Amino acid sequence: DGIDRVITDLRGNGGGVFIEGLRIAELFVPEGKALLQTVREGKPAQRFVSSNAKPLEITAVVLMNERTASSAEALITALVTNTNTRIVGQKSFGKATMDKTFKLANNMRVRFIVGPMYTATGQSWHSRGLAQTIEVAGKQEDFERWSRVPDNRRMQADRQLRSAWQMLRKR
């Protein structure tokens, strides 16, 4: 509907179900392009590939910080690898593993790491995090405070958001 630029704010996003992050990336990534690779014990590496024949043609900037992790990082790597997406903010957390929760006989639950995730090109970001295109310092407390500022004043208060907007305006 006429939108050609978007800012995706993943600051403080600790992840979730990694396949959902890939589904979001697939909205922008053309058919046949690799999104992510995973490895599960005793199984061959699994490569996730976009099946989107009509990806959105939108210029994107992603905001991330040190609390951006896991499936949010998987989304970012898929976008950066396959589109002209830029990243503003700070280096991400660096959690490139998949977890699975198991229910025990006594109805308690336990969660285990079941395998690593890799970029489409086979690189791990585990413990290192993802690097930003443009570094704009900020603290989690600032981000939380800015998120409570009314939308009409948020651009003034949030330096990372303002930097992302300026980057989009130049493109």
Short mmCIF file of C-alpha atoms in Angstrom, two decimals:
data_model
loop_
_atom_site.label_atom_id
_atom_site.label_comp_id
_atom_site.label_asym_id
_atom_site.label_seq_id
_atom_site.Cartn_x
_atom_site.Cartn_y
_atom_site.Cartn_z
CA ASP A 1 0.00 0.00 0.00
CA GLY A 2 2.74 2.44 -0.91
CA ILE A 3 5.14 1.64 1.92
CA ASP A 4 8.69 1.41 0.59
CA ARG A 5 10.76 1.81 3.79
CA VAL A 6 10.46 0.22 7.22
CA ILE A 7 12.25 0.26 10.58
CA THR A 8 12.04 -3.00 12.53
CA ASP A 9 12.83 -2.52 16.21
CA LEU A 10 14.29 -5.70 17.72
CA ARG A 11 15.97 -4.03 20.68
CA GLY A 12 15.39 -6.07 23.82
CA ASN A 13 13.92 -8.95 21.79
CA GLY A 14 15.36 -12.09 23.36
CA GLY A 15 13.96 -14.32 20.64
CA GLY A 16 11.22 -16.89 20.58
CA VAL A 17 10.31 -19.55 18.04
CA PHE A 18 13.06 -19.32 15.43
CA ILE A 19 10.83 -20.50 12.56
CA GLU A 20 8.62 -17.43 13.13
CA GLY A 21 11.65 -15.17 12.70
CA LEU A 22 12.38 -16.92 9.43
CA ARG A 23 8.78 -16.50 8.29
CA ILE A 24 9.12 -12.76 8.80
CA ALA A 25 12.43 -12.71 6.88
CA GLU A 26 10.80 -14.67 4.08
CA LEU A 27 8.40 -11.77 3.47
CA PHE A 28 11.41 -9.84 2.11
CA VAL A 29 13.66 -12.60 0.74
CA PRO A 30 13.20 -13.96 -2.80
CA GLU A 31 12.41 -17.57 -3.55
CA GLY A 32 15.39 -19.91 -3.51
CA LYS A 33 17.59 -17.77 -1.24
CA ALA A 34 18.94 -19.46 1.89
CA LEU A 35 17.73 -18.00 5.20
CA LEU A 36 19.47 -20.08 7.87
CA GLN A 37 21.14 -23.40 8.62
CA THR A 38 20.64 -25.58 11.69
CA VAL A 39 22.19 -28.77 12.99
CA ARG A 40 20.48 -31.28 15.28
CA GLU A 41 22.35 -34.16 16.88
CA GLY A 42 22.34 -37.25 14.70
CA LYS A 43 20.79 -35.45 11.73
CA PRO A 44 22.29 -33.76 8.68
CA ALA A 45 22.42 -29.97 8.55
CA GLN A 46 19.06 -28.45 7.64
CA ARG A 47 18.97 -25.47 5.32
CA PHE A 48 15.96 -23.17 5.39
CA VAL A 49 15.22 -21.56 2.03
CA SER A 50 12.69 -18.88 1.08
CA SER A 51 9.71 -19.97 -1.01
CA ASN A 52 8.38 -16.44 -1.54
CA ALA A 53 7.88 -15.82 -5.27
CA LYS A 54 6.81 -12.19 -4.64
CA PRO A 55 8.90 -10.69 -1.83
CA LEU A 56 8.13 -7.21 -0.57
CA GLU A 57 10.39 -4.62 -2.14
CA ILE A 58 11.00 -2.52 0.95
CA THR A 59 14.18 -0.88 2.18
CA ALA A 60 14.66 -1.91 5.79
CA VAL A 61 16.69 -0.81 8.78
CA VAL A 62 16.77 -2.98 11.90
CA LEU A 63 17.38 -1.64 15.40
CA MET A 64 19.19 -4.01 17.76
CA ASN A 65 21.04 -3.94 21.06
CA GLU A 66 22.84 -6.23 23.48
CA ARG A 67 19.54 -7.86 24.44
CA THR A 68 18.62 -8.80 20.88
CA ALA A 69 19.13 -12.57 20.76
CA SER A 70 18.31 -15.98 19.32
CA SER A 71 15.49 -16.00 16.74
CA ALA A 72 15.63 -12.19 16.51
CA GLU A 73 19.28 -12.59 15.50
CA ALA A 74 18.27 -15.32 13.02
CA LEU A 75 15.81 -12.88 11.44
CA ILE A 76 18.51 -10.21 11.19
CA THR A 77 21.07 -12.55 9.60
CA ALA A 78 18.54 -13.75 7.02
CA LEU A 79 17.67 -10.14 6.08
CA VAL A 80 21.26 -8.89 5.99
CA THR A 81 22.44 -11.87 3.91
CA ASN A 82 19.69 -11.55 1.30
CA THR A 83 18.59 -7.90 1.18
CA ASN A 84 20.09 -4.46 1.58
CA THR A 85 18.94 -4.28 5.22
CA ARG A 86 21.14 -2.16 7.49
CA ILE A 87 21.50 -2.48 11.27
CA VAL A 88 21.56 0.46 13.68
CA GLY A 89 22.37 0.26 17.36
CA GLN A 90 24.73 -2.01 19.21
CA LYS A 91 26.14 -5.52 18.87
CA SER A 92 23.59 -8.23 19.65
CA PHE A 93 23.73 -10.80 22.46
CA GLY A 94 25.04 -13.77 20.47
CA LYS A 95 22.71 -16.71 21.13
CA ALA A 96 22.78 -19.00 18.10
CA THR A 97 21.28 -22.11 19.62
CA MET A 98 17.86 -23.76 19.50
CA ASP A 99 16.18 -24.86 22.72
CA LYS A 100 13.44 -27.41 23.25
CA THR A 101 11.26 -27.84 26.32
CA PHE A 102 10.47 -31.37 27.42
CA LYS A 103 7.66 -32.37 29.79
CA LEU A 104 8.71 -34.89 32.42
CA ALA A 105 6.57 -37.69 33.89
CA ASN A 106 6.04 -35.61 37.07
CA ASN A 107 4.64 -32.72 34.92
CA MET A 108 7.76 -30.61 35.48
CA ARG A 109 9.41 -29.12 32.42
CA VAL A 110 13.06 -28.91 31.49
CA ARG A 111 14.66 -27.05 28.61
CA PHE A 112 17.74 -28.23 26.72
CA ILE A 113 19.81 -26.84 23.87
CA VAL A 114 19.16 -29.13 20.91
CA GLY A 115 21.40 -27.61 18.26
CA PRO A 116 23.23 -24.61 16.84
CA MET A 117 22.03 -22.10 14.24
CA TYR A 118 24.24 -20.69 11.49
CA THR A 119 23.83 -17.92 8.95
CA ALA A 120 22.92 -18.92 5.40
CA THR A 121 26.65 -18.84 4.63
CA GLY A 122 27.51 -21.17 7.55
CA GLN A 123 28.84 -18.61 10.05
CA SER A 124 28.05 -18.75 13.75
CA TRP A 125 27.29 -15.64 15.76
CA HIS A 126 27.17 -17.56 19.05
CA SER A 127 28.91 -15.73 21.92
CA ARG A 128 30.14 -13.04 19.48
CA GLY A 129 26.86 -11.39 18.54
CA LEU A 130 26.00 -9.65 15.30
CA ALA A 131 27.75 -6.44 14.33
CA GLN A 132 25.79 -3.30 13.55
CA THR A 133 26.15 -1.31 10.32
CA ILE A 134 26.10 1.95 12.27
CA GLU A 135 26.82 2.00 15.97
CA VAL A 136 24.66 4.28 18.06
CA ALA A 137 25.21 3.83 21.77
CA GLY A 138 22.32 3.34 24.10
CA LYS A 139 21.38 1.55 27.29
CA GLN A 140 18.51 -0.86 27.82
CA GLU A 141 17.10 1.51 30.44
CA ASP A 142 17.06 4.30 27.83
CA PHE A 143 15.27 2.05 25.36
CA GLU A 144 12.65 1.13 27.96
CA ARG A 145 12.16 4.82 28.83
CA TRP A 146 11.90 5.84 25.15
CA SER A 147 9.32 3.14 24.49
CA ARG A 148 7.02 4.93 26.96
CA VAL A 149 7.41 8.31 25.26
CA PRO A 150 4.40 9.28 23.10
CA ASP A 151 4.98 8.51 19.41
CA ASN A 152 4.93 12.17 18.42
CA ARG A 153 7.95 12.85 20.70
CA ARG A 154 9.78 9.55 20.48
CA MET A 155 11.99 10.52 17.51
CA GLN A 156 13.48 13.37 19.57
CA ALA A 157 14.17 11.16 22.59
CA ASP A 158 15.44 7.99 20.88
CA ARG A 159 18.84 8.56 19.19
CA GLN A 160 18.97 5.05 17.70
CA LEU A 161 15.52 5.41 16.14
CA ARG A 162 16.41 8.87 14.83
CA SER A 163 19.62 7.47 13.26
CA ALA A 164 17.66 4.66 11.58
CA TRP A 165 15.17 7.18 10.18
CA GLN A 166 17.97 9.39 8.86
CA MET A 167 19.55 6.36 7.19
CA LEU A 168 16.26 5.51 5.45
CA ARG A 169 15.74 9.09 4.28
CA LYS A 170 19.13 9.07 2.53
CA ARG A 171 18.30 5.98 0.49
#
